[in-house]
Amino acid sequence: MGSVRVATWNVNSVKQRVPRLLPWLDQRQPDVVCLQETKLSDDAFRDLLGDELANRGYETALAGEPRWNGVAILSRVGLDDVVTGLAGAPGFPHPEARAVAATCGGVWIHSLYVPNGRTPGSGHYQYKLAWLAALREVVADGPEAAMLCGDMNIAPADADVFDPAAYEGHTHVTEPERAALAALTDLGLRDVVRDRWPAERVFTYWDYRAGMFHQDLGMRIDLVLASAPVAGRVAAAWVDRHARKGTGPSDHAPVIVDLDEAPDGDIGPVVPPPSAPRGRKGKVTLPQSK
């Protein structure tokens, strides 16, 4: 299919993010976009954005629900074999709108919103681990050329959080969660951002509170995992930090991966880089811990 730009973005309510999303599509020109936390039913999504997306050449695959969760794939390089939901996944207590997959430009692409886990050891935490186990089975049985894109709600390593000590006792960094993520990469999937920038400070999420973004106190939980045939095509992989700045942003920034050619060059890992000093003296307490 030639060069393809794939992006993933947890928009934290597509209705709230329309003034940011549409200009971003026009600026970055992604061919495939995986969205998470759309927080709209499928009909409401189409009513809100159907015409705007069609005018830009995008087909849509949706798995939504009102108020919570919700995922989507927008594609202008084809949209075939659409699968909503995740076979074998548990619910909490009912199945949630957290997964949609389709073939886009010859690649089997998943848009994923992994459960948060809330508190280690809780029922929701066990649900998260069981959901990830179901995802692994689906991926293991899927096509060879694949990409998993989305908010994985796991920081793969200590280097993916601003201060490991600040996250002690919290989800996203526990050994079982990281083991569940490793079980996916053990299938041959590559973390393409970390592969390209092995020693760089890269975050995709910054809490709205306590000036976390402006101090660059974040974590990397939005990932693109690609199988070997796709990972070998990566020409650039970066975080679009511009989209987290300004008025009315999501608390997540998009991750952009260019296959075969990079229209903006190999400009990552985070564009633009943070201007705040890296690190801060004294122990930082997470806002939710206060």
Coordinates of N, CA and C in Angstrom, one line a residue, residues 3-242:
S3 N 3.6 4.1 1.8 CA 3.8 4.7 3.1 C 2.4 4.9 3.8
V4 N 2.4 4.7 5.1 CA 1.2 4.8 5.8 C 1.5 5.5 7.2
R5 N 0.8 6.5 7.6 CA 1.0 7.1 8.9 C -0.2 6.6 9.8
V6 N 0.3 6.0 10.9 CA -0.7 5.4 11.9 C -0.5 6.2 13.2
A7 N -1.6 6.6 13.8 CA -1.6 7.3 15.0 C -2.6 6.7 16.0
T8 N -2.3 6.8 17.3 CA -3.2 6.4 18.3 C -3.3 7.5 19.3
W9 N -4.5 7.8 19.8 CA -4.8 8.9 20.7 C -5.9 8.6 21.6
N10 N -5.7 8.6 22.9 CA -6.8 8.6 23.9 C -7.3 10.1 24.0
V11 N -8.4 10.3 23.5 CA -8.9 11.7 23.4 C -9.7 12.1 24.6
N12 N -10.0 11.2 25.5 CA -10.7 11.5 26.8 C -12.0 12.3 26.5
S13 N -12.9 11.7 25.7 CA -14.2 12.3 25.2 C -14.0 13.0 23.9
V14 N -14.4 12.3 22.9 CA -14.3 12.8 21.5 C -15.2 14.1 21.4
K15 N -16.3 14.1 22.1 CA -17.2 15.3 22.0 C -16.5 16.5 22.5
Q16 N -15.8 16.4 23.6 CA -15.0 17.5 24.2 C -13.8 17.9 23.3
R17 N -13.3 16.9 22.5 CA -12.1 17.1 21.8 C -12.3 17.5 20.3
V18 N -13.5 17.7 19.9 CA -13.7 18.0 18.5 C -12.9 19.2 18.0
P19 N -12.9 20.3 18.8 CA -12.1 21.5 18.4 C -10.6 21.2 18.3
R20 N -10.1 20.1 18.9 CA -8.7 19.8 18.8 C -8.5 18.7 17.7
L21 N -9.4 17.8 17.6 CA -9.3 16.6 16.8 C -9.3 16.9 15.3
L22 N -10.2 17.7 14.9 CA -10.3 18.0 13.4 C -9.2 18.8 12.9
P23 N -8.7 19.8 13.6 CA -7.5 20.5 13.1 C -6.3 19.6 13.1
W24 N -6.2 18.8 14.1 CA -5.1 17.9 14.2 C -5.1 16.9 13.0
L25 N -6.2 16.4 12.6 CA -6.3 15.5 11.4 C -5.8 16.3 10.2
D26 N -6.2 17.5 10.1 CA -5.8 18.3 8.9 C -4.3 18.6 8.9
Q27 N -3.7 18.8 10.1 CA -2.3 19.1 10.2 C -1.4 17.9 10.0
R28 N -1.7 16.8 10.7 CA -0.8 15.7 10.7 C -1.1 14.7 9.6
Q29 N -2.3 14.7 9.1 CA -2.7 13.9 7.9 C -2.4 12.4 8.2
P30 N -2.9 11.8 9.3 CA -2.7 10.4 9.5 C -3.6 9.6 8.6
D31 N -3.1 8.5 8.1 CA -3.9 7.6 7.3 C -4.8 6.7 8.1
V32 N -4.3 6.3 9.3 CA -5.1 5.4 10.2 C -5.0 6.1 11.6
V33 N -6.2 6.2 12.2 CA -6.2 6.8 13.6 C -6.9 5.8 14.5
C34 N -6.3 5.5 15.6 CA -7.0 4.7 16.6 C -7.3 5.6 17.8
L35 N -8.6 5.7 18.1 CA -9.0 6.6 19.2 C -9.5 5.7 20.4
Q36 N -9.2 6.3 21.6 CA -9.7 5.6 22.8 C -10.5 6.6 23.7
E37 N -11.3 6.1 24.5 CA -12.1 6.9 25.4 C -13.0 7.9 24.6
T38 N -13.6 7.4 23.6 CA -14.5 8.2 22.8 C -15.8 8.6 23.6
K39 N -16.2 7.8 24.5 CA -17.3 8.1 25.4 C -18.6 8.5 24.7
L40 N -18.9 7.8 23.6 CA -20.1 8.1 22.8 C -20.6 6.7 22.3
S41 N -21.9 6.6 22.2 CA -22.5 5.5 21.4 C -22.1 5.6 20.0
D42 N -22.2 4.5 19.2 CA -21.8 4.5 17.8 C -22.7 5.5 17.0
D43 N -24.0 5.5 17.3 CA -24.8 6.5 16.6 C -24.5 7.9 16.9
A44 N -24.2 8.2 18.2 CA -23.8 9.6 18.5 C -22.5 10.0 17.9
F45 N -21.6 9.0 17.8 CA -20.3 9.3 17.2 C -20.5 9.7 15.7
R46 N -21.3 8.9 15.0 CA -21.6 9.2 13.6 C -22.3 10.5 13.4
D47 N -23.3 10.8 14.3 CA -24.0 12.1 14.2 C -23.0 13.3 14.4
L48 N -22.1 13.1 15.3 CA -21.2 14.2 15.6 C -20.1 14.4 14.6
L49 N -19.5 13.3 14.1 CA -18.3 13.4 13.2 C -18.4 12.7 11.9
G50 N -19.5 12.0 11.6 CA -19.6 11.2 10.4 C -19.3 12.0 9.1
D51 N -20.0 13.2 9.0 CA -19.8 13.9 7.8 C -18.3 14.5 7.7
E52 N -17.9 15.1 8.8 CA -16.5 15.7 8.9 C -15.5 14.6 8.5
L53 N -15.6 13.4 9.0 CA -14.6 12.4 8.7 C -14.7 11.9 7.3
A54 N -15.9 11.7 6.8 CA -16.1 11.3 5.4 C -15.6 12.3 4.4
N55 N -15.7 13.6 4.7 CA -15.2 14.7 3.9 C -13.7 14.6 3.8
R56 N -13.1 14.1 4.8 CA -11.6 13.9 4.9 C -11.1 12.6 4.4
G57 N -12.1 11.7 3.9 CA -11.7 10.5 3.3 C -11.6 9.3 4.3
Y58 N -12.1 9.5 5.5 CA -12.0 8.4 6.5 C -13.3 7.5 6.5
E59 N -13.1 6.2 6.5 CA -14.1 5.3 6.9 C -13.9 5.1 8.4
T60 N -15.0 4.6 9.1 CA -14.9 4.4 10.6 C -15.3 3.0 11.0
A61 N -14.6 2.5 12.0 CA -15.0 1.3 12.7 C -15.2 1.7 14.1
L62 N -16.3 1.4 14.7 CA -16.6 1.9 16.1 C -17.0 0.8 17.0
A63 N -16.7 1.0 18.3 CA -17.2 0.2 19.4 C -17.3 1.1 20.6
G64 N -18.5 1.7 20.7 CA -18.7 2.7 21.7 C -19.8 2.4 22.7
E65 N -19.8 3.2 23.7 CA -20.9 3.2 24.7 C -21.0 4.6 25.3
P66 N -22.2 5.0 25.7 CA -22.4 6.3 26.2 C -21.6 6.5 27.5
R67 N -21.0 7.7 27.6 CA -20.4 8.2 28.9 C -19.0 7.6 29.2
W68 N -18.8 6.3 28.9 CA -17.5 5.6 29.3 C -16.9 4.9 28.1
N69 N -15.6 4.7 28.3 CA -14.8 3.8 27.4 C -15.0 4.2 25.9
G70 N -15.1 3.3 25.0 CA -15.3 3.6 23.6 C -14.0 3.6 22.8
V71 N -13.9 2.9 21.7 CA -12.8 2.9 20.8 C -13.2 3.1 19.4
A72 N -12.3 3.5 18.5 CA -12.6 3.7 17.1 C -11.4 3.6 16.3
I73 N -11.6 3.2 15.0 CA -10.5 3.3 14.0 C -11.0 4.1 12.9
L74 N -10.2 5.1 12.5 CA -10.5 5.9 11.3 C -9.5 5.5 10.3
S75 N -9.9 5.3 9.0 CA -8.9 4.8 8.0 C -9.3 5.4 6.7
R76 N -8.3 5.8 5.9 CA -8.4 6.2 4.6 C -7.6 5.4 3.6
V77 N -7.1 4.2 4.2 CA -6.4 3.3 3.3 C -7.1 1.9 3.4
G78 N -8.4 1.9 3.5 CA -9.2 0.7 3.5 C -9.6 0.3 5.0
L79 N -10.7 -0.3 5.1 CA -11.2 -0.7 6.4 C -12.0 -2.0 6.2
D80 N -11.4 -3.1 6.4 CA -12.0 -4.4 6.1 C -11.9 -5.3 7.3
D81 N -12.7 -6.4 7.3 CA -12.6 -7.5 8.4 C -12.8 -6.9 9.8
V82 N -13.7 -6.0 9.9 CA -13.9 -5.3 11.2 C -14.4 -6.3 12.3
V83 N -13.7 -6.2 13.4 CA -14.1 -7.0 14.6 C -14.3 -6.1 15.8
T84 N -15.4 -6.0 16.4 CA -15.7 -5.2 17.6 C -15.6 -6.1 18.8
G85 N -15.1 -5.6 19.9 CA -15.0 -6.4 21.1 C -13.7 -7.3 21.0
L86 N -13.6 -8.1 22.1 CA -12.4 -9.0 22.2 C -12.9 -10.4 22.6
A87 N -12.8 -11.3 21.7 CA -13.2 -12.7 22.0 C -12.6 -13.2 23.3
G88 N -13.5 -13.8 24.1 CA -13.0 -14.4 25.4 C -12.7 -13.4 26.5
A89 N -12.9 -12.1 26.3 CA -12.6 -11.2 27.3 C -13.7 -11.2 28.4
P90 N -13.3 -11.0 29.6 CA -14.3 -10.8 30.7 C -14.9 -9.5 30.7
G91 N -16.0 -9.3 31.4 CA -16.6 -8.0 31.6 C -16.5 -7.6 33.0
F92 N -17.0 -6.4 33.3 CA -16.9 -5.9 34.7 C -18.2 -5.2 35.1
P93 N -19.3 -5.9 35.3 CA -19.5 -7.3 35.1 C -19.8 -7.7 33.6
H94 N -20.2 -6.7 32.8 CA -20.6 -6.9 31.4 C -19.5 -6.5 30.5
P95 N -19.4 -7.0 29.3 CA -18.4 -6.6 28.3 C -18.4 -5.1 28.1
E96 N -17.2 -4.5 28.0 CA -17.1 -3.0 27.8 C -16.5 -2.7 26.5
A97 N -16.8 -1.5 26.0 CA -16.3 -1.1 24.7 C -14.8 -0.7 24.7
R98 N -14.0 -1.7 24.6 CA -12.5 -1.5 24.8 C -11.7 -2.0 23.6
A99 N -12.3 -2.5 22.6 CA -11.4 -3.1 21.5 C -12.2 -3.1 20.2
V100 N -11.5 -2.7 19.1 CA -12.0 -2.8 17.8 C -10.8 -3.0 16.9
A101 N -10.9 -3.9 15.9 CA -9.8 -4.2 15.0 C -10.3 -4.2 13.6
A102 N -9.4 -4.0 12.6 CA -9.7 -4.0 11.2 C -8.4 -4.1 10.4
T103 N -8.6 -4.5 9.2 CA -7.5 -4.5 8.2 C -7.4 -3.2 7.5
C104 N -6.3 -2.5 7.7 CA -6.1 -1.1 7.1 C -4.8 -1.1 6.3
G105 N -4.9 -0.9 5.0 CA -3.6 -0.9 4.3 C -2.8 -2.2 4.4
G106 N -3.5 -3.3 4.5 CA -2.9 -4.6 4.6 C -2.3 -5.0 5.9
V107 N -2.6 -4.2 7.0 CA -2.1 -4.5 8.3 C -3.4 -4.6 9.2
W108 N -3.3 -5.7 10.1 CA -4.4 -5.9 11.0 C -4.1 -5.0 12.2
I109 N -5.0 -4.0 12.4 CA -4.8 -2.9 13.4 C -5.8 -3.0 14.5
H110 N -5.4 -3.0 15.7 CA -6.2 -3.0 16.9 C -6.2 -1.6 17.5
S111 N -7.4 -1.1 17.9 CA -7.5 0.1 18.8 C -7.9 -0.4 20.1
L112 N -7.1 -0.2 21.2 CA -7.3 -0.8 22.5 C -7.4 0.2 23.6
Y113 N -8.3 0.0 24.5 CA -8.3 0.8 25.7 C -8.4 -0.3 26.9
V114 N -7.2 -0.6 27.4 CA -7.0 -1.6 28.4 C -7.6 -1.1 29.7
P115 N -8.3 -1.9 30.5 CA -8.8 -1.5 31.8 C -7.8 -0.9 32.7
N116 N -8.2 0.1 33.5 CA -7.2 0.8 34.3 C -6.6 0.0 35.4
G117 N -7.4 -0.8 36.1 CA -6.9 -1.7 37.2 C -7.2 -1.0 38.5
R118 N -7.3 0.3 38.6 CA -7.7 1.0 39.8 C -6.8 0.8 41.0
T119 N -6.9 -0.3 41.6 CA -6.0 -0.5 42.8 C -5.5 -1.9 42.7
P120 N -4.1 -2.1 42.9 CA -3.6 -3.5 42.9 C -4.3 -4.4 43.8
G121 N -4.6 -5.6 43.3 CA -5.3 -6.6 44.1 C -6.8 -6.5 44.1
S122 N -7.4 -5.4 43.5 CA -8.8 -5.2 43.5 C -9.5 -6.1 42.5
G123 N -10.8 -6.1 42.5 CA -11.5 -6.9 41.4 C -11.3 -6.3 40.1
H124 N -11.2 -5.0 40.0 CA -10.9 -4.4 38.7 C -9.5 -4.7 38.2
Y125 N -8.6 -4.8 39.1 CA -7.2 -5.2 38.8 C -7.1 -6.6 38.2
Q126 N -7.9 -7.5 38.8 CA -7.9 -8.9 38.3 C -8.6 -8.9 36.9
Y127 N -9.6 -8.1 36.8 CA -10.3 -8.0 35.5 C -9.3 -7.5 34.4
K128 N -8.4 -6.5 34.7 CA -7.4 -6.0 33.8 C -6.5 -7.1 33.4
L129 N -6.0 -7.9 34.3 CA -5.1 -9.0 33.9 C -5.8 -10.1 33.1
A130 N -7.0 -10.4 33.4 CA -7.8 -11.4 32.6 C -8.1 -10.8 31.2
W131 N -8.4 -9.6 31.1 CA -8.6 -8.9 29.8 C -7.4 -9.0 28.9
L132 N -6.2 -8.7 29.5 CA -5.0 -8.8 28.8 C -4.6 -10.2 28.4
A133 N -5.0 -11.2 29.2 CA -4.7 -12.6 28.8 C -5.6 -12.9 27.6
A134 N -6.8 -12.4 27.5 CA -7.7 -12.7 26.4 C -7.1 -12.0 25.1
L135 N -6.6 -10.8 25.3 CA -6.0 -10.1 24.2 C -4.8 -10.9 23.6
R136 N -4.0 -11.4 24.5 CA -2.9 -12.2 24.0 C -3.4 -13.4 23.1
E137 N -4.4 -14.0 23.5 CA -4.9 -15.2 22.8 C -5.4 -14.7 21.4
V138 N -6.1 -13.6 21.4 CA -6.6 -13.1 20.1 C -5.4 -12.7 19.2
V139 N -4.4 -12.1 19.7 CA -3.3 -11.7 18.9 C -2.5 -12.9 18.4
A140 N -2.3 -13.9 19.3 CA -1.6 -15.1 18.9 C -2.3 -15.8 17.7
D141 N -3.6 -15.7 17.6 CA -4.3 -16.4 16.6 C -4.6 -15.5 15.4
G142 N -4.1 -14.3 15.4 CA -4.4 -13.3 14.4 C -3.4 -13.3 13.2
P143 N -3.6 -12.4 12.3 CA -2.7 -12.3 11.1 C -1.2 -11.9 11.5
E144 N -0.3 -12.2 10.6 CA 1.1 -12.0 10.9 C 1.5 -10.5 10.9
A145 N 0.9 -9.8 10.0 CA 1.2 -8.3 10.0 C 0.1 -7.6 10.9
A146 N 0.6 -7.2 12.0 CA -0.4 -6.6 13.0 C 0.2 -5.5 13.8
M147 N -0.7 -4.6 14.2 CA -0.3 -3.5 15.1 C -1.3 -3.4 16.2
L148 N -0.8 -3.3 17.5 CA -1.7 -3.0 18.6 C -1.4 -1.6 19.0
C149 N -2.5 -0.7 19.0 CA -2.3 0.7 19.2 C -3.3 1.1 20.3
G150 N -2.8 1.8 21.3 CA -3.8 2.3 22.2 C -3.3 2.7 23.6
D151 N -4.2 2.9 24.5 CA -3.9 3.2 25.9 C -3.9 1.9 26.6
M152 N -2.6 1.4 26.8 CA -2.4 0.1 27.5 C -2.5 0.2 29.0
N153 N -2.5 1.4 29.5 CA -2.6 1.6 31.0 C -1.5 0.8 31.7
I154 N -0.4 0.6 31.1 CA 0.8 0.0 31.7 C 2.0 0.8 31.2
A155 N 2.9 1.2 32.1 CA 4.2 1.7 31.8 C 5.2 0.5 31.7
P156 N 5.7 0.2 30.5 CA 6.5 -1.0 30.4 C 7.7 -1.2 31.3
A157 N 8.3 -0.1 31.7 CA 9.5 -0.2 32.6 C 9.6 1.1 33.4
D158 N 10.5 1.1 34.4 CA 10.6 2.2 35.3 C 11.0 3.5 34.5
A159 N 11.7 3.3 33.4 CA 12.1 4.4 32.5 C 10.9 5.1 31.9
D160 N 9.8 4.5 32.0 CA 8.6 5.1 31.3 C 7.7 5.8 32.3
V161 N 8.2 6.1 33.5 CA 7.5 7.0 34.5 C 8.6 8.0 35.0
F162 N 8.1 9.2 35.4 CA 9.0 10.3 35.8 C 9.8 9.9 37.0
D163 N 9.2 9.1 37.9 CA 9.8 8.8 39.2 C 9.2 7.5 39.7
P164 N 9.9 6.3 39.6 CA 9.3 5.1 40.0 C 8.9 5.1 41.4
A165 N 9.6 5.8 42.3 CA 9.2 5.8 43.7 C 7.8 6.4 43.9
A166 N 7.4 7.4 43.1 CA 6.1 8.1 43.2 C 5.0 7.1 42.9
Y167 N 5.3 6.1 42.1 CA 4.2 5.1 41.7 C 4.1 3.9 42.6
E168 N 4.9 3.8 43.6 CA 4.9 2.6 44.5 C 3.5 2.4 45.1
G169 N 3.0 1.2 45.0 CA 1.6 1.0 45.5 C 0.5 1.3 44.5
H170 N 0.8 1.8 43.3 CA -0.2 2.1 42.4 C -0.2 1.1 41.2
T171 N -1.3 1.2 40.5 CA -1.4 0.4 39.2 C -0.5 1.0 38.2
H172 N -0.4 0.3 37.0 CA 0.3 0.7 35.8 C 1.8 0.3 35.9
V173 N 2.3 0.0 37.0 CA 3.7 -0.3 37.2 C 4.0 -1.6 37.9
T174 N 3.0 -2.4 38.3 CA 3.2 -3.6 39.1 C 3.8 -4.7 38.2
E175 N 4.4 -5.7 38.8 CA 5.0 -6.8 38.1 C 4.0 -7.6 37.3
P176 N 2.8 -7.9 37.9 CA 1.8 -8.7 37.1 C 1.4 -8.0 35.8
E177 N 1.2 -6.7 35.9 CA 0.8 -5.9 34.7 C 1.9 -5.9 33.7
R178 N 3.1 -5.6 34.1 CA 4.2 -5.6 33.2 C 4.4 -7.0 32.6
A179 N 4.2 -8.1 33.4 CA 4.3 -9.4 32.9 C 3.3 -9.7 31.8
A180 N 2.1 -9.2 32.0 CA 1.0 -9.4 31.0 C 1.3 -8.6 29.7
L181 N 2.0 -7.5 29.8 CA 2.4 -6.8 28.6 C 3.6 -7.5 28.0
A182 N 4.5 -8.0 28.7 CA 5.6 -8.8 28.2 C 5.1 -10.0 27.5
A183 N 4.0 -10.6 27.9 CA 3.4 -11.8 27.3 C 3.0 -11.4 25.8
L184 N 2.6 -10.2 25.6 CA 2.3 -9.8 24.3 C 3.5 -9.6 23.4
T185 N 4.5 -8.9 24.0 CA 5.8 -8.7 23.2 C 6.5 -10.1 23.0
D186 N 6.3 -11.0 23.8 CA 6.8 -12.4 23.6 C 6.3 -13.0 22.4
L187 N 5.2 -12.6 21.9 CA 4.6 -13.1 20.6 C 5.4 -12.6 19.4
G188 N 6.3 -11.7 19.6 CA 7.1 -11.1 18.5 C 6.8 -9.7 18.2
L189 N 5.9 -9.1 19.1 CA 5.6 -7.7 18.9 C 6.7 -6.8 19.4
R190 N 6.9 -5.7 18.7 CA 7.9 -4.7 19.1 C 7.3 -3.4 19.6
D191 N 7.8 -2.9 20.7 CA 7.4 -1.5 21.1 C 8.2 -0.5 20.3
V192 N 7.5 0.0 19.2 CA 8.3 0.7 18.2 C 8.9 2.0 18.6
V193 N 8.2 2.7 19.6 CA 8.8 3.9 20.1 C 10.0 3.7 20.9
R194 N 9.9 2.7 21.8 CA 11.1 2.4 22.6 C 12.2 1.8 21.8
D195 N 11.9 1.0 20.8 CA 12.9 0.5 19.9 C 13.7 1.6 19.2
R196 N 13.0 2.6 18.8 CA 13.6 3.7 18.1 C 14.4 4.6 19.0
W197 N 13.9 4.8 20.2 CA 14.5 5.7 21.2 C 14.7 5.0 22.5
P198 N 15.7 4.1 22.5 CA 15.9 3.3 23.7 C 16.3 4.0 25.0
A199 N 16.9 5.1 24.9 CA 17.4 5.8 26.1 C 16.8 7.2 26.4
E200 N 15.8 7.5 25.6 CA 15.2 8.9 25.7 C 14.0 8.9 26.7
R201 N 13.8 10.1 27.3 CA 12.7 10.4 28.2 C 11.5 10.6 27.3
V202 N 10.5 9.7 27.3 CA 9.3 9.7 26.5 C 8.1 9.5 27.3
F203 N 7.2 10.4 27.4 CA 5.9 10.3 28.1 C 4.8 10.5 27.1
T204 N 3.6 9.9 27.4 CA 2.4 10.2 26.5 C 1.2 10.7 27.4
Y205 N 1.3 10.6 28.7 CA 0.2 11.0 29.6 C 0.8 11.8 30.7
W206 N 0.1 12.9 31.0 CA 0.4 13.8 32.1 C -0.9 14.2 32.8
D207 N -1.0 13.9 34.1 CA -2.3 14.2 34.8 C -2.6 15.7 34.7
Y208 N -3.9 16.0 34.6 CA -4.3 17.4 34.5 C -3.9 18.2 35.7
R209 N -3.8 17.6 36.8 CA -3.7 18.3 38.1 C -2.2 18.6 38.4
A210 N -2.0 19.6 39.3 CA -0.7 19.9 39.9 C 0.4 20.3 38.9
G211 N 0.0 20.8 37.7 CA 1.0 21.2 36.8 C 1.9 20.1 36.3
M212 N 1.4 18.9 36.2 CA 2.2 17.8 35.9 C 2.8 17.9 34.4
F213 N 2.0 18.4 33.5 CA 2.4 18.5 32.1 C 3.6 19.5 32.0
H214 N 3.4 20.7 32.7 CA 4.4 21.7 32.5 C 5.7 21.4 33.2
Q215 N 5.6 20.5 34.2 CA 6.8 20.0 34.8 C 7.4 18.7 34.2
D216 N 6.7 18.3 33.1 CA 7.0 17.0 32.4 C 7.1 15.8 33.4
L217 N 6.1 15.8 34.3 CA 6.0 14.6 35.2 C 4.9 13.7 34.7
G218 N 5.3 12.8 33.8 CA 4.3 12.0 33.1 C 4.7 10.5 33.1
M219 N 4.0 9.8 32.2 CA 4.3 8.4 32.1 C 4.0 8.0 30.6
R220 N 4.6 6.9 30.2 CA 4.3 6.4 28.8 C 3.5 5.2 28.9
I221 N 2.2 5.3 28.6 CA 1.2 4.2 28.7 C 0.5 4.0 27.4
D222 N 0.7 4.9 26.4 CA 0.0 4.8 25.1 C 1.1 4.2 24.2
L223 N 0.8 3.0 23.7 CA 1.9 2.3 23.0 C 1.4 1.9 21.6
V224 N 2.4 1.6 20.8 CA 2.2 1.0 19.5 C 3.1 -0.2 19.5
L225 N 2.5 -1.4 19.5 CA 3.3 -2.7 19.4 C 3.0 -3.3 18.0
A226 N 4.1 -3.6 17.3 CA 4.0 -4.1 15.9 C 4.7 -5.4 15.7
S227 N 4.1 -6.3 14.9 CA 4.8 -7.5 14.6 C 6.0 -7.2 13.7
A228 N 6.9 -8.2 13.5 CA 8.1 -8.0 12.8 C 7.9 -7.5 11.4
P229 N 7.0 -8.0 10.6 CA 6.8 -7.5 9.3 C 6.5 -6.0 9.2
V230 N 5.8 -5.5 10.3 CA 5.4 -4.1 10.3 C 6.5 -3.3 11.0
A231 N 7.1 -3.8 12.1 CA 8.1 -3.1 12.8 C 9.3 -2.8 11.9
G232 N 9.6 -3.7 10.9 CA 10.7 -3.4 10.0 C 10.4 -2.3 9.0
R233 N 9.2 -1.9 8.9 CA 8.8 -0.8 8.0 C 8.8 0.6 8.7
V234 N 9.1 0.6 10.0 CA 8.9 1.9 10.7 C 10.0 2.9 10.3
A235 N 9.6 4.0 9.8 CA 10.6 5.1 9.4 C 10.6 6.2 10.5
A236 N 9.6 6.3 11.3 CA 9.6 7.3 12.4 C 8.6 6.9 13.4
A237 N 8.8 7.2 14.7 CA 7.9 6.9 15.8 C 8.1 8.0 16.8
W238 N 7.0 8.7 17.1 CA 7.2 9.9 18.0 C 5.8 10.2 18.7
V239 N 6.0 11.0 19.7 CA 4.8 11.5 20.5 C 4.6 13.0 20.1
D240 N 3.3 13.3 19.7 CA 3.0 14.6 19.3 C 2.5 15.4 20.5
R241 N 3.5 16.0 21.2 CA 3.3 16.7 22.4 C 2.5 18.1 22.1
H242 N 2.6 18.5 20.9 CA 1.8 19.7 20.5 C 0.4 19.6 20.9

